[in-house]
CSV table of C-alpha atoms and ligand atoms in Angstrom, one decimal:
chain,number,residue,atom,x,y,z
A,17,UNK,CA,105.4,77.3,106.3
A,18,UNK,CA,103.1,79.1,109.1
A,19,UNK,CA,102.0,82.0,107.5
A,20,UNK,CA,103.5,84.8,109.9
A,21,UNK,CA,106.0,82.3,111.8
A,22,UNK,CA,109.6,82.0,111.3
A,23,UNK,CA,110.7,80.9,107.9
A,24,UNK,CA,111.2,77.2,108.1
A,25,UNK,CA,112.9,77.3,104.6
A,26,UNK,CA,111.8,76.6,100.9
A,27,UNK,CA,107.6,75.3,100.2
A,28,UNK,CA,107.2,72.3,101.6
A,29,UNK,CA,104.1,71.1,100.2
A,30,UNK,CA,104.6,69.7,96.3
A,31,UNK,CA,104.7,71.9,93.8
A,32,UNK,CA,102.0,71.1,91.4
A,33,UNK,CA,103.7,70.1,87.6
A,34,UNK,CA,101.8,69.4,84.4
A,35,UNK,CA,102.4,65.9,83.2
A,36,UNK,CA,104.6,67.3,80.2
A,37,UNK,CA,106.9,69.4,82.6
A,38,UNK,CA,108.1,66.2,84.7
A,39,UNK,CA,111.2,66.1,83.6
A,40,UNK,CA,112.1,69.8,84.4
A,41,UNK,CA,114.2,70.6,87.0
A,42,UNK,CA,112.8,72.6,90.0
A,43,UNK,CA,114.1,75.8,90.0
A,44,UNK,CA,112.3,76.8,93.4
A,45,UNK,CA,110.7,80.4,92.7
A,46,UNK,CA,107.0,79.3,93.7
A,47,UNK,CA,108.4,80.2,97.0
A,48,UNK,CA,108.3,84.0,95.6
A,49,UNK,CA,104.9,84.6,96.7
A,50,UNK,CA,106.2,83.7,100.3
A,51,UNK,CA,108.8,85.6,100.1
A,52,UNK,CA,107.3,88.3,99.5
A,53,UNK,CA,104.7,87.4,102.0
A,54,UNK,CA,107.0,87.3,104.9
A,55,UNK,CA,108.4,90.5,104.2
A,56,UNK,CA,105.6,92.8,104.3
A,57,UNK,CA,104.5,91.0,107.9
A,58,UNK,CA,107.8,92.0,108.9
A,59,UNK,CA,107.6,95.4,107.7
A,60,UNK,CA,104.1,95.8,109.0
A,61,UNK,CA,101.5,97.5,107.5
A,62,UNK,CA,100.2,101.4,107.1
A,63,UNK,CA,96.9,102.8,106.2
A,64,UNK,CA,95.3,106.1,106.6
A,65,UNK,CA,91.6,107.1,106.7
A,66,UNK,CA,89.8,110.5,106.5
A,67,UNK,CA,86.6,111.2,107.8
A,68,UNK,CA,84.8,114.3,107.1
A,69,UNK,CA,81.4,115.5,107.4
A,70,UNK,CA,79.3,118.0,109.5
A,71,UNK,CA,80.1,117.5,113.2
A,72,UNK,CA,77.6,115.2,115.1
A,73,UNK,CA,77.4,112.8,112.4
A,74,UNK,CA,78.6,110.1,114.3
A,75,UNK,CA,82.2,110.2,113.0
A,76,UNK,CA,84.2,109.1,116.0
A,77,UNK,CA,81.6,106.9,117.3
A,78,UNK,CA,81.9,104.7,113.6
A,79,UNK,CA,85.5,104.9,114.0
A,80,UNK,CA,85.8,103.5,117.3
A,81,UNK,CA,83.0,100.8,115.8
A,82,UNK,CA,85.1,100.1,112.8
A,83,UNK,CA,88.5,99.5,114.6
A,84,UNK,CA,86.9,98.6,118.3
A,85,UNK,CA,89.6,101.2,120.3
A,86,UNK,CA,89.3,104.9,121.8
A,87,UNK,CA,90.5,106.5,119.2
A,88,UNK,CA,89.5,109.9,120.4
A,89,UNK,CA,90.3,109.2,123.9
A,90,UNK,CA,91.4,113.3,124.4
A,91,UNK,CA,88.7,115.0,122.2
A,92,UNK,CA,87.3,118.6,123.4
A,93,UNK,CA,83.7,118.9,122.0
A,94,UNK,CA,82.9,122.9,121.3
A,95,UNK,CA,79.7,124.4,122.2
A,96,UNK,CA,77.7,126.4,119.8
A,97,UNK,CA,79.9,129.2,120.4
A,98,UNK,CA,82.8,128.2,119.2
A,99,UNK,CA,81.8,126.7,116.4
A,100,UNK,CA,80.3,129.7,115.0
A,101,UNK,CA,84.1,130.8,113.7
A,102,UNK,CA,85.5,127.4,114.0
A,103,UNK,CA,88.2,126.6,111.4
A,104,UNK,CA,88.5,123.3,110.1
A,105,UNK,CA,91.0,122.3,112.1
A,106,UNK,CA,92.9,118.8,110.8
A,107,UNK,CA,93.8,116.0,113.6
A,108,UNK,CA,95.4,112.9,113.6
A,109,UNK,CA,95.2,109.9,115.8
A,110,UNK,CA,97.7,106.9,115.5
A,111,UNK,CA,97.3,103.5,116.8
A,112,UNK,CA,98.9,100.3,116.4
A,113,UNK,CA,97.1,97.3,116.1
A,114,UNK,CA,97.7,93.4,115.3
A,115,UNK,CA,96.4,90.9,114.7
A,116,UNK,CA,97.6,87.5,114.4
A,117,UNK,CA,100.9,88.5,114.0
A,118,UNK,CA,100.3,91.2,111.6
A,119,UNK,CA,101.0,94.7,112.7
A,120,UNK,CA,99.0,97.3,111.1
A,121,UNK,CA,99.5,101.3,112.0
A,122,UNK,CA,96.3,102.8,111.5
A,123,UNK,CA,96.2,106.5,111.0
A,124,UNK,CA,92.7,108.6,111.6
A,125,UNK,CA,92.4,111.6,109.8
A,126,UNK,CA,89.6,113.9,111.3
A,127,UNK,CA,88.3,117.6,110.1
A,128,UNK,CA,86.3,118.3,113.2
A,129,UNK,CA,84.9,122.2,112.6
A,130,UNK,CA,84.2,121.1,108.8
A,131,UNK,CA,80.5,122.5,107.8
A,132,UNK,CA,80.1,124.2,111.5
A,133,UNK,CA,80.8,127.8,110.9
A,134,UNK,CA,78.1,130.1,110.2
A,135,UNK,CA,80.1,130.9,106.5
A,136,UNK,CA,81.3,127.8,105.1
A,137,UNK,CA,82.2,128.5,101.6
A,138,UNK,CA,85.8,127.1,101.1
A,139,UNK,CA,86.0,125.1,103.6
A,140,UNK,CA,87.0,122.4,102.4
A,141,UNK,CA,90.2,124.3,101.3
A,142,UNK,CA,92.2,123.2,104.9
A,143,UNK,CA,91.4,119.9,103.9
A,144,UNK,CA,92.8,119.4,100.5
A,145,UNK,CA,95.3,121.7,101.8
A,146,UNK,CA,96.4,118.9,104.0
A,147,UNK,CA,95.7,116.0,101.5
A,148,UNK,CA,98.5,117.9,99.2
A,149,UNK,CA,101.0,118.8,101.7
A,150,UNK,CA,101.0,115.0,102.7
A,151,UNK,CA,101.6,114.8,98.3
A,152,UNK,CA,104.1,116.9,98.8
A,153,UNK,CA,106.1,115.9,101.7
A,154,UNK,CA,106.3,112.3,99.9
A,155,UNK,CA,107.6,113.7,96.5
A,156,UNK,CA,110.4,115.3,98.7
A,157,UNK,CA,111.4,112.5,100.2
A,158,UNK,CA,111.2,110.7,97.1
A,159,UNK,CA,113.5,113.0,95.2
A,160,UNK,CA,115.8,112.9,98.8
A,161,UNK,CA,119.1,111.3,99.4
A,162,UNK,CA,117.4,108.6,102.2
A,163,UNK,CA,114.5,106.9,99.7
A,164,UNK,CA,114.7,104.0,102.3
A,165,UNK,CA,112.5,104.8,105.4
A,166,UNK,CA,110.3,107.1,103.8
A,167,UNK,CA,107.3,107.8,106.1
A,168,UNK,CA,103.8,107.6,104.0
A,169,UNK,CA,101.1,109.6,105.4
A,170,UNK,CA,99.1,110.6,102.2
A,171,UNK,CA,95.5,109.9,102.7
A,172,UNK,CA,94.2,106.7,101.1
A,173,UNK,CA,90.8,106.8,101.4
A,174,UNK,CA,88.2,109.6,103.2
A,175,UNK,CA,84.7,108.5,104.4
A,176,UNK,CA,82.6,111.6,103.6
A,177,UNK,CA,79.7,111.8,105.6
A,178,UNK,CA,75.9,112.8,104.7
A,179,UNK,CA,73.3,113.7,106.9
A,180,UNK,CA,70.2,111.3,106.7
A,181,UNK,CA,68.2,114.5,107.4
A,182,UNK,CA,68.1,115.9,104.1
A,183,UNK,CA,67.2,115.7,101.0
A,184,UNK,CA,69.9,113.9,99.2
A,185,UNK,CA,73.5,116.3,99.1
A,186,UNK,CA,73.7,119.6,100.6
A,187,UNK,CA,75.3,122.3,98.6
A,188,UNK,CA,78.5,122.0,100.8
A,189,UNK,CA,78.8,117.9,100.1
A,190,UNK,CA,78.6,118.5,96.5
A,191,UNK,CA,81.3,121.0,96.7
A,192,UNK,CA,83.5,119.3,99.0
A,193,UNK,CA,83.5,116.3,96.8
A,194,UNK,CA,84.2,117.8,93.9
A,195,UNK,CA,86.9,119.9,95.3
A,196,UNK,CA,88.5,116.4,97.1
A,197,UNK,CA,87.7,113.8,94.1
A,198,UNK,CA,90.7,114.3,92.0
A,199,UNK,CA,93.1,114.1,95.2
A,200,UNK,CA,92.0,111.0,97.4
A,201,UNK,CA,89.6,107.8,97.3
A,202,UNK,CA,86.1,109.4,98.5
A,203,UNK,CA,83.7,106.5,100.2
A,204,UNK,CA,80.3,108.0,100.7
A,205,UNK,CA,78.6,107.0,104.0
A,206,UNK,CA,74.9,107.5,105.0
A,207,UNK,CA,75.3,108.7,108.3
A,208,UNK,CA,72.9,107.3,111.2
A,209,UNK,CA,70.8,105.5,109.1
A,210,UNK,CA,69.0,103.7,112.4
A,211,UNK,CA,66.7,107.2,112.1
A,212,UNK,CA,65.4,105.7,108.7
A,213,UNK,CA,63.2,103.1,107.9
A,214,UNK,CA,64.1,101.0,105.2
A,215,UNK,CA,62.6,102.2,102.4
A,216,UNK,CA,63.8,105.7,103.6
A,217,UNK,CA,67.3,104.2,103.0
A,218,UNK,CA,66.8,102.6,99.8
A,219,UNK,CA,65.3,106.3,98.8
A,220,UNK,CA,68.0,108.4,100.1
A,221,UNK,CA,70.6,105.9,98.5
A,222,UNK,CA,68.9,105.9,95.3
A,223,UNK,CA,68.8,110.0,95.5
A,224,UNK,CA,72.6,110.4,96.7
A,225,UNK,CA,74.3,108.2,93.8
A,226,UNK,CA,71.9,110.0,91.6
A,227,UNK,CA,73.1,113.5,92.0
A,228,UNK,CA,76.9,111.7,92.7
A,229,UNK,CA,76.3,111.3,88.8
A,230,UNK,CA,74.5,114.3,87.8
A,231,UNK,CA,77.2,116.3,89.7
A,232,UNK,CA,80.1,114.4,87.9
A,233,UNK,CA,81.6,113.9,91.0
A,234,UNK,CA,84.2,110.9,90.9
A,235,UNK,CA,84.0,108.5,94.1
A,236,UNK,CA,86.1,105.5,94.7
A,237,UNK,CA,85.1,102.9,92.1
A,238,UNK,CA,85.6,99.4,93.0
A,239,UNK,CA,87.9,97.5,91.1
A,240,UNK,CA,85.9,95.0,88.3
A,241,UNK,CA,85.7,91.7,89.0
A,242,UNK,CA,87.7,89.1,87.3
A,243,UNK,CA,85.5,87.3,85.0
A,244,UNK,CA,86.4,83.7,86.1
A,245,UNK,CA,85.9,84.4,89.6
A,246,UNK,CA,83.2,82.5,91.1
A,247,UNK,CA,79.3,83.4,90.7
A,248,UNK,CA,79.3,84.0,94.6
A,249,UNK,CA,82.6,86.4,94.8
A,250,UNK,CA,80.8,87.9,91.7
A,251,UNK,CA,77.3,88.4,93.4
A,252,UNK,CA,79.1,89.8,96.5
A,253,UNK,CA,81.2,92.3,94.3
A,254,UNK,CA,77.8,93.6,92.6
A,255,UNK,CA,76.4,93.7,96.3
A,256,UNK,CA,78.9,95.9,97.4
A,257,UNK,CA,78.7,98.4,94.6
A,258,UNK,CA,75.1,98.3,94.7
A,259,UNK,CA,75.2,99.8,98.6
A,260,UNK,CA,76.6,102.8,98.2
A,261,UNK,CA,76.8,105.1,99.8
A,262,UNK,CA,77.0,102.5,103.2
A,263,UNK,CA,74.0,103.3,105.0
A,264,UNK,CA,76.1,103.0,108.5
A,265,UNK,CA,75.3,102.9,111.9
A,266,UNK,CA,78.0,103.4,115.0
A,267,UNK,CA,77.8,102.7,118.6
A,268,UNK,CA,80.3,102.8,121.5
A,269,UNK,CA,78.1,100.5,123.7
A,270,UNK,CA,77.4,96.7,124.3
A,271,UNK,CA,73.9,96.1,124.2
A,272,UNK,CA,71.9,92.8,125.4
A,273,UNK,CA,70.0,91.2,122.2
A,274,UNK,CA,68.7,88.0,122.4
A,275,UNK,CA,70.3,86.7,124.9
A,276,UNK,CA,73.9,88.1,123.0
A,277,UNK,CA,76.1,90.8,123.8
A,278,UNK,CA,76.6,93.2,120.9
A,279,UNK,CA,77.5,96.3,119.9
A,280,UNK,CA,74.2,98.6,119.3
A,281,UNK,CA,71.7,101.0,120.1
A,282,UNK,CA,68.9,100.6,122.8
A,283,UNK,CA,65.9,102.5,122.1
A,284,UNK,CA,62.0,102.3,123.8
A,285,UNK,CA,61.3,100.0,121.3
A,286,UNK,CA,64.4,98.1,120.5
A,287,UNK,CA,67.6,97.2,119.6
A,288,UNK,CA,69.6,98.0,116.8
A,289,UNK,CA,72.8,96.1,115.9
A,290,UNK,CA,75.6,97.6,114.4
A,291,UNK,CA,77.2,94.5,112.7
A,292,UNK,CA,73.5,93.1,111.7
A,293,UNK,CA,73.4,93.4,108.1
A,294,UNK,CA,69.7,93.3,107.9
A,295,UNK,CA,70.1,96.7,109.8
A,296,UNK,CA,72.9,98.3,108.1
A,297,UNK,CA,75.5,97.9,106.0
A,298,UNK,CA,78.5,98.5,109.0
A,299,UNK,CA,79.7,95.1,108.0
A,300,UNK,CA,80.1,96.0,104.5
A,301,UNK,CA,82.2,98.3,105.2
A,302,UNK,CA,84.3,97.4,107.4
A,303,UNK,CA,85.1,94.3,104.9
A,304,UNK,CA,85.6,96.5,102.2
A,305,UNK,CA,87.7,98.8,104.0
A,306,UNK,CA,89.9,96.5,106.2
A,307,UNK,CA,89.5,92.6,104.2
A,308,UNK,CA,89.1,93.5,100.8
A,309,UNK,CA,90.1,96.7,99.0
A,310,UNK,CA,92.6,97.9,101.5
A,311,UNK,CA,95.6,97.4,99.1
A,312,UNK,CA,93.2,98.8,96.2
A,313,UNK,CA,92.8,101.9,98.2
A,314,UNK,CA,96.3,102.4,98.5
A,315,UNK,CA,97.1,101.4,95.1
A,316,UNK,CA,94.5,103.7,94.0
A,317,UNK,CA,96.0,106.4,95.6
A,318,UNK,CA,99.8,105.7,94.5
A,319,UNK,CA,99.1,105.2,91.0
A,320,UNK,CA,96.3,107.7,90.3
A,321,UNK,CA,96.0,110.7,92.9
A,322,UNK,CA,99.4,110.4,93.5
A,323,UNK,CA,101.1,110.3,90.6
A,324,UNK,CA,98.4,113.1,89.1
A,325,UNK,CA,99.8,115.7,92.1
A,326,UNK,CA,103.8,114.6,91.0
A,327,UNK,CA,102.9,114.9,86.9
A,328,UNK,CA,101.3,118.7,88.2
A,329,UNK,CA,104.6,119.0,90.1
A,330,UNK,CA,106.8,118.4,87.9
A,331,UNK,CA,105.0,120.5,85.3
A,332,UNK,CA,105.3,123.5,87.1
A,333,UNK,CA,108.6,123.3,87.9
A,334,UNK,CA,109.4,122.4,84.4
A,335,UNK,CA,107.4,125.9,83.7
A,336,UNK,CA,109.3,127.8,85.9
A,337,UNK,CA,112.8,126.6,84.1
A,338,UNK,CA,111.5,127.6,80.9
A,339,UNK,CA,110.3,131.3,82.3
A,340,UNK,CA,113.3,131.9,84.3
A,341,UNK,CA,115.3,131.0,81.0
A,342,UNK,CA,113.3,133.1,78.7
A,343,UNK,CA,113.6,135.8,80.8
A,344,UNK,CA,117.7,136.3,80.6
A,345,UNK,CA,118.7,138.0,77.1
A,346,UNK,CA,118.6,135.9,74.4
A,347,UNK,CA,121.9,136.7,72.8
A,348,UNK,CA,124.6,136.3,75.8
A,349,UNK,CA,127.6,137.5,75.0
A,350,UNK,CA,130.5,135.2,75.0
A,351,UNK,CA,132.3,136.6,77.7
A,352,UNK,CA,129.1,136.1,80.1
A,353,UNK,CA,128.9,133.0,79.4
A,354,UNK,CA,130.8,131.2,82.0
A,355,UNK,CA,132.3,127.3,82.3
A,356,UNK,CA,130.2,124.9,84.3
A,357,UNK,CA,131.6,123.6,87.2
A,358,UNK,CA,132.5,120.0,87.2
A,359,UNK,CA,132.4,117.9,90.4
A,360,UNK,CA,135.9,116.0,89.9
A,361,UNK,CA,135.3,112.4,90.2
A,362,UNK,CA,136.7,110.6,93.3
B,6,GDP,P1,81.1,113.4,115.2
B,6,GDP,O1,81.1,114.8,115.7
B,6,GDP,O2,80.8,113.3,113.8
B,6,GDP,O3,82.4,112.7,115.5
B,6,GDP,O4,80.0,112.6,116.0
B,6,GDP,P2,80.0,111.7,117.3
B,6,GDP,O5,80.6,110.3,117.0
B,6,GDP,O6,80.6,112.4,118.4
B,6,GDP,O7,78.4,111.4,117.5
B,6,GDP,C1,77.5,112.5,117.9
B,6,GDP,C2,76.3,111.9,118.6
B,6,GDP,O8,75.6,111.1,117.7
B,6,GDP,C3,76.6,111.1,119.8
B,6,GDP,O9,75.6,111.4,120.8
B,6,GDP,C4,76.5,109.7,119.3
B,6,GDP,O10,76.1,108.8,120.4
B,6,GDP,C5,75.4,109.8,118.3
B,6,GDP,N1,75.6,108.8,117.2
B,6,GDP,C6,76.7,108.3,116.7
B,6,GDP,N2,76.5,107.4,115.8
B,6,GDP,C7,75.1,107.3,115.7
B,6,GDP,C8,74.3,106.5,114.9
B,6,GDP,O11,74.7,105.7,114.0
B,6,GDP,N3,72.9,106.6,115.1
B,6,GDP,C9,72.4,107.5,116.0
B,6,GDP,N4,71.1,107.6,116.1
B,6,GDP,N5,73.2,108.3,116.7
B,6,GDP,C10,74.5,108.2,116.6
């Protein structure tokens, strides 16, 4: 059957049998995979990123880049003024995209005013602030009467971003990724790293996952690979663990290189190209983000961050019970004591 076409009924193509299983009858559920297959195209897919990081970064710009639409089509850039007592204000752009028949609803997360203010302890709090209530809103729905259509905005994964200026983490990234760590998927990004040279980058990576460690700050770990995978899928894997953070580079222009048109950066003395791996790792990325660990990333979040905010949940309210009930007299006389009211079955 055509992958996102109409159903044309059961497998068509053989169903491979060992030689001793011949004589068994063909039950049919190889077409499970299929099945389940069909349905999520129909249902379409969600996914929702965060980006954070000081403004001027080059946020939007790698977000356009990443996705190749406008996402920020109405943005209002402050001047130096207003940012001095800028509050991290949260935004969120929607699009819809798809792509050979498979619809995907993207949902960007942005914390523009995060790091700007002249005092910027705590202020990361608006953003794990938001991160929860997104927790919370789900476990509502959850423990609702209409479990159907739930609408799932919690944030799967957040692309924190680091300046290439400095050296290595600033107080504020350490503190933001600890305070964010235990709550969503954090992917660290090198941020312009065009204004590097390459052994700058290999450096500054080198320094960042360094104090990532020292700082016991908990990123998003890949997944291990499956040890009968091929040596190439395995050398890839490694690869992609190897480049963190992704040394990244974003551009909302079409440049001329070599006789092709691609997405770069012009400069007195060349080009750079934002999906040339030998420049940076953009492409790494984006196939980590959108062709390989986008279900991880959401499974990450369900199973772990998730369910960690619902066991804290439920903990607290199961505190509260136990207060409120310690706090009535302990010997209730039997006259107080009145009968429960029963529902009368219909
Ligand atoms: P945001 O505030 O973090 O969203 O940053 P913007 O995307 O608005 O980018 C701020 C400025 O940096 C703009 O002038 C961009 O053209 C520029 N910029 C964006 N990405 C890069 C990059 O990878 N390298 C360089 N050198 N400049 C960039």
């Amino acid at each position: 059957a055509p992958p996102h076409g109409r159903w044309q009924g059961p497998v068509r193509q053989p169903v491979r049998r060992e030689a001793a299983d011949q004589d068994k009858e063909y039950v049919g559920f190889a077409t499970l995979p299929n099945q389940v297959h069909r349905k999520s195209v129909k249902k379409g897919f969600d996914f929702t990123l965060m980006v954070a990081g000081e403004s001027g970064l080059g946020k939007s710009t790698l977000v356009n880049s990443l996705f190749l639409t406008d996402l920020y089509k109405d943005r209002k850039l402050l001047n130096a003024e207003e940012r001095i007592t800028q509050t991290v204000e949260i935004t969120k752009h929607t699009v819809d995209i798809e792509e050979k028949g498979v619809k995907l609803k993207l949902t960007i997360v942005d914390t523009p005013g995060f790091g700007d203010a002249v005092n910027n302890t705590e202020c990361w709090k608006s953003v794990a602030d938001y991160i929860d209530q997104q927790f919370e809103q789900y476990f509502r729905d959850e423990s609702g009467l209409n479990r159907k259509n739930i609408q799932d905005n919690r944030v799967h994964c957040c692309l924190y971003f680091i300046s290439p200026f400095g050296h290595g983490l600033r107080p504020l990234d350490v503190e933001f990724m600890k305070a964010l760590h235990e709550k969503v998927n954090i992917v660290p990004i090198l941020a312009k790293a065009d204004t590097l040279t390459p052994i700058e980058v290999k450096k500054k990576k080198f320094k960042i996952r360094e104090e990532i460690q020292q700082y016991g700050i908990k990123i998003y770990q890949f997944p291990d690979c499956d040890s009968d995978e091929d040596e190439d899928f395995k050398q890839q894997d490694q690869e992609l663990k190897d480049s963190i953070p992704f040394a990244v580079i974003g551009s909302n222009t079409v440049v001329e290189a070599k006789g092709k048109r691609v997405r770069g950066r012009l400069y007195p003395w060349g080009i750079v190209e934002v999906e040339n791996s030998a420049h940076c790792d953009f492409v790494k990325l984006r196939n980590m983000l959108v062709r390989t660990h986008m279900q991880d990333l959401k499974d990450v979040t369900r199973e772990t961050h998730y369910e960690n905010y619902r066991a804290h949940c439920i903990q607290s309210m199961t505190r509260m019970v136990v207060k409120e009930r310690n706090r009535k007299p302990r010997n209730t006389p039997a006259k107080d004591i009145r009968p429960v009211e029963i529902c009368p079955l219909v």
